[in-house]
Amino acid sequence: MDYTFRNNRIAELRKETGLSQRALARHLATSQANVSRWEQGITEPSVIECWKIAEFFNVTIDYLCGKSDF
């Protein structure tokens, strides 16, 4: 599976809501550096972090992973 698509979705969702990486990080109880690394595809969020991201943006984990378009 290509995780870059998911990482781009995190960035897209964040930008659509007008959040900075730092603001998203605060909402997810992580660091801005983690958000940056996810968006660049350097690291991947854990399962729990994926769950938090999906819940925060009200999308499915499948959407974040690129398995679904909604």
C-alpha atoms as an extended CHARMM CRD file, in Angstrom:
* protein
*
        70  EXT
         1         1  MET       CA              0.0000000000        0.0000000000        0.0000000000  PROA      1               0.0000000000
         2         2  ASP       CA              1.2280000000        3.4800000000       -0.8200000000  PROA      2               0.0000000000
         3         3  TYR       CA              1.0060000000        5.5290000000        2.3690000000  PROA      3               0.0000000000
         4         4  THR       CA              1.8660000000        8.8020000000        0.6590000000  PROA      4               0.0000000000
         5         5  PHE       CA             -1.7560000000        9.1420000000       -0.4740000000  PROA      5               0.0000000000
         6         6  ARG       CA             -2.9330000000        8.9120000000        3.1190000000  PROA      6               0.0000000000
         7         7  ASN       CA             -0.3310000000       11.4170000000        4.2580000000  PROA      7               0.0000000000
         8         8  ASN       CA             -1.5290000000       13.8160000000        1.5870000000  PROA      8               0.0000000000
         9         9  ARG       CA             -5.0700000000       13.3380000000        2.8430000000  PROA      9               0.0000000000
        10        10  ILE       CA             -4.0390000000       14.3840000000        6.3320000000  PROA      10              0.0000000000
        11        11  ALA       CA             -2.5110000000       17.5540000000        4.8860000000  PROA      11              0.0000000000
        12        12  GLU       CA             -5.5650000000       18.1500000000        2.6830000000  PROA      12              0.0000000000
        13        13  LEU       CA             -7.9870000000       17.7570000000        5.5790000000  PROA      13              0.0000000000
        14        14  ARG       CA             -5.8710000000       19.9950000000        7.7890000000  PROA      14              0.0000000000
        15        15  LYS       CA             -5.6560000000       22.7170000000        5.1440000000  PROA      15              0.0000000000
        16        16  GLU       CA             -9.3850000000       22.4660000000        4.3150000000  PROA      16              0.0000000000
        17        17  THR       CA            -10.1820000000       23.2260000000        7.9420000000  PROA      17              0.0000000000
        18        18  GLY       CA             -7.6530000000       26.0620000000        8.1020000000  PROA      18              0.0000000000
        19        19  LEU       CA             -5.5360000000       24.4530000000       10.7960000000  PROA      19              0.0000000000
        20        20  SER       CA             -1.8000000000       24.7970000000       11.1580000000  PROA      20              0.0000000000
        21        21  GLN       CA              0.2580000000       21.7070000000       11.8500000000  PROA      21              0.0000000000
        22        22  ARG       CA              0.7440000000       22.9960000000       15.3990000000  PROA      22              0.0000000000
        23        23  ALA       CA             -3.0080000000       23.4240000000       15.9580000000  PROA      23              0.0000000000
        24        24  LEU       CA             -3.7640000000       19.9390000000       14.6300000000  PROA      24              0.0000000000
        25        25  ALA       CA             -1.0200000000       18.5320000000       16.8200000000  PROA      25              0.0000000000
        26        26  ARG       CA             -2.6040000000       20.1360000000       19.8980000000  PROA      26              0.0000000000
        27        27  HSD       CA             -5.9910000000       18.6040000000       19.0470000000  PROA      27              0.0000000000
        28        28  LEU       CA             -4.3900000000       15.1740000000       18.6210000000  PROA      28              0.0000000000
        29        29  ALA       CA             -2.1250000000       15.4530000000       21.6920000000  PROA      29              0.0000000000
        30        30  THR       CA              1.0310000000       15.0280000000       19.6190000000  PROA      30              0.0000000000
        31        31  SER       CA              3.8050000000       17.2780000000       18.3750000000  PROA      31              0.0000000000
        32        32  GLN       CA              3.9120000000       19.5190000000       15.3290000000  PROA      32              0.0000000000
        33        33  ALA       CA              6.9930000000       17.5660000000       14.2520000000  PROA      33              0.0000000000
        34        34  ASN       CA              4.9250000000       14.3520000000       14.1760000000  PROA      34              0.0000000000
        35        35  VAL       CA              2.2570000000       15.9650000000       11.9970000000  PROA      35              0.0000000000
        36        36  SER       CA              4.9570000000       17.2640000000        9.6630000000  PROA      36              0.0000000000
        37        37  ARG       CA              6.5910000000       13.8310000000        9.3940000000  PROA      37              0.0000000000
        38        38  TRP       CA              3.2210000000       12.1830000000        8.6460000000  PROA      38              0.0000000000
        39        39  GLU       CA              2.4570000000       14.7050000000        5.9190000000  PROA      39              0.0000000000
        40        40  GLN       CA              5.8990000000       14.2590000000        4.3540000000  PROA      40              0.0000000000
        41        41  GLY       CA              5.6180000000       10.4710000000        4.4930000000  PROA      41              0.0000000000
        42        42  ILE       CA              8.6680000000       10.1460000000        6.7290000000  PROA      42              0.0000000000
        43        43  THR       CA              6.7230000000        8.2920000000        9.4190000000  PROA      43              0.0000000000
        44        44  GLU       CA              3.2340000000        6.8690000000        9.7330000000  PROA      44              0.0000000000
        45        45  PRO       CA              0.7140000000        7.5660000000       12.4630000000  PROA      45              0.0000000000
        46        46  SER       CA              0.0260000000        4.6710000000       14.7990000000  PROA      46              0.0000000000
        47        47  VAL       CA             -3.3240000000        2.9090000000       14.7010000000  PROA      47              0.0000000000
        48        48  ILE       CA             -4.4940000000        4.9670000000       17.6760000000  PROA      48              0.0000000000
        49        49  GLU       CA             -3.2990000000        8.1780000000       16.0040000000  PROA      49              0.0000000000
        50        50  CYS       CA             -5.1460000000        7.2170000000       12.8010000000  PROA      50              0.0000000000
        51        51  TRP       CA             -8.2610000000        6.6920000000       14.8560000000  PROA      51              0.0000000000
        52        52  LYS       CA             -7.8640000000       10.1240000000       16.4740000000  PROA      52              0.0000000000
        53        53  ILE       CA             -7.2480000000       11.7930000000       13.1090000000  PROA      53              0.0000000000
        54        54  ALA       CA            -10.2760000000       10.1180000000       11.5190000000  PROA      54              0.0000000000
        55        55  GLU       CA            -12.4830000000       10.9930000000       14.4740000000  PROA      55              0.0000000000
        56        56  PHE       CA            -11.2760000000       14.6050000000       14.5470000000  PROA      56              0.0000000000
        57        57  PHE       CA            -11.9700000000       15.1440000000       10.8440000000  PROA      57              0.0000000000
        58        58  ASN       CA            -15.0980000000       12.9670000000       10.8660000000  PROA      58              0.0000000000
        59        59  VAL       CA            -13.7970000000       10.6370000000        8.1410000000  PROA      59              0.0000000000
        60        60  THR       CA            -13.1110000000        6.9210000000        8.0530000000  PROA      60              0.0000000000
        61        61  ILE       CA             -9.7310000000        5.3310000000        8.4980000000  PROA      61              0.0000000000
        62        62  ASP       CA            -10.2630000000        3.8100000000        5.0400000000  PROA      62              0.0000000000
        63        63  TYR       CA            -10.4750000000        7.3470000000        3.6830000000  PROA      63              0.0000000000
        64        64  LEU       CA             -7.2090000000        8.3030000000        5.3860000000  PROA      64              0.0000000000
        65        65  CYS       CA             -5.5220000000        5.2060000000        3.9380000000  PROA      65              0.0000000000
        66        66  GLY       CA             -6.7880000000        5.8780000000        0.4320000000  PROA      66              0.0000000000
        67        67  LYS       CA             -9.0370000000        2.8170000000        0.3500000000  PROA      67              0.0000000000
        68        68  SER       CA            -12.1680000000        4.9410000000        0.0720000000  PROA      68              0.0000000000
        69        69  ASP       CA            -13.0350000000        8.3140000000       -1.4480000000  PROA      69              0.0000000000
        70        70  PHE       CA            -15.3970000000        9.2500000000        1.3980000000  PROA      70              0.0000000000
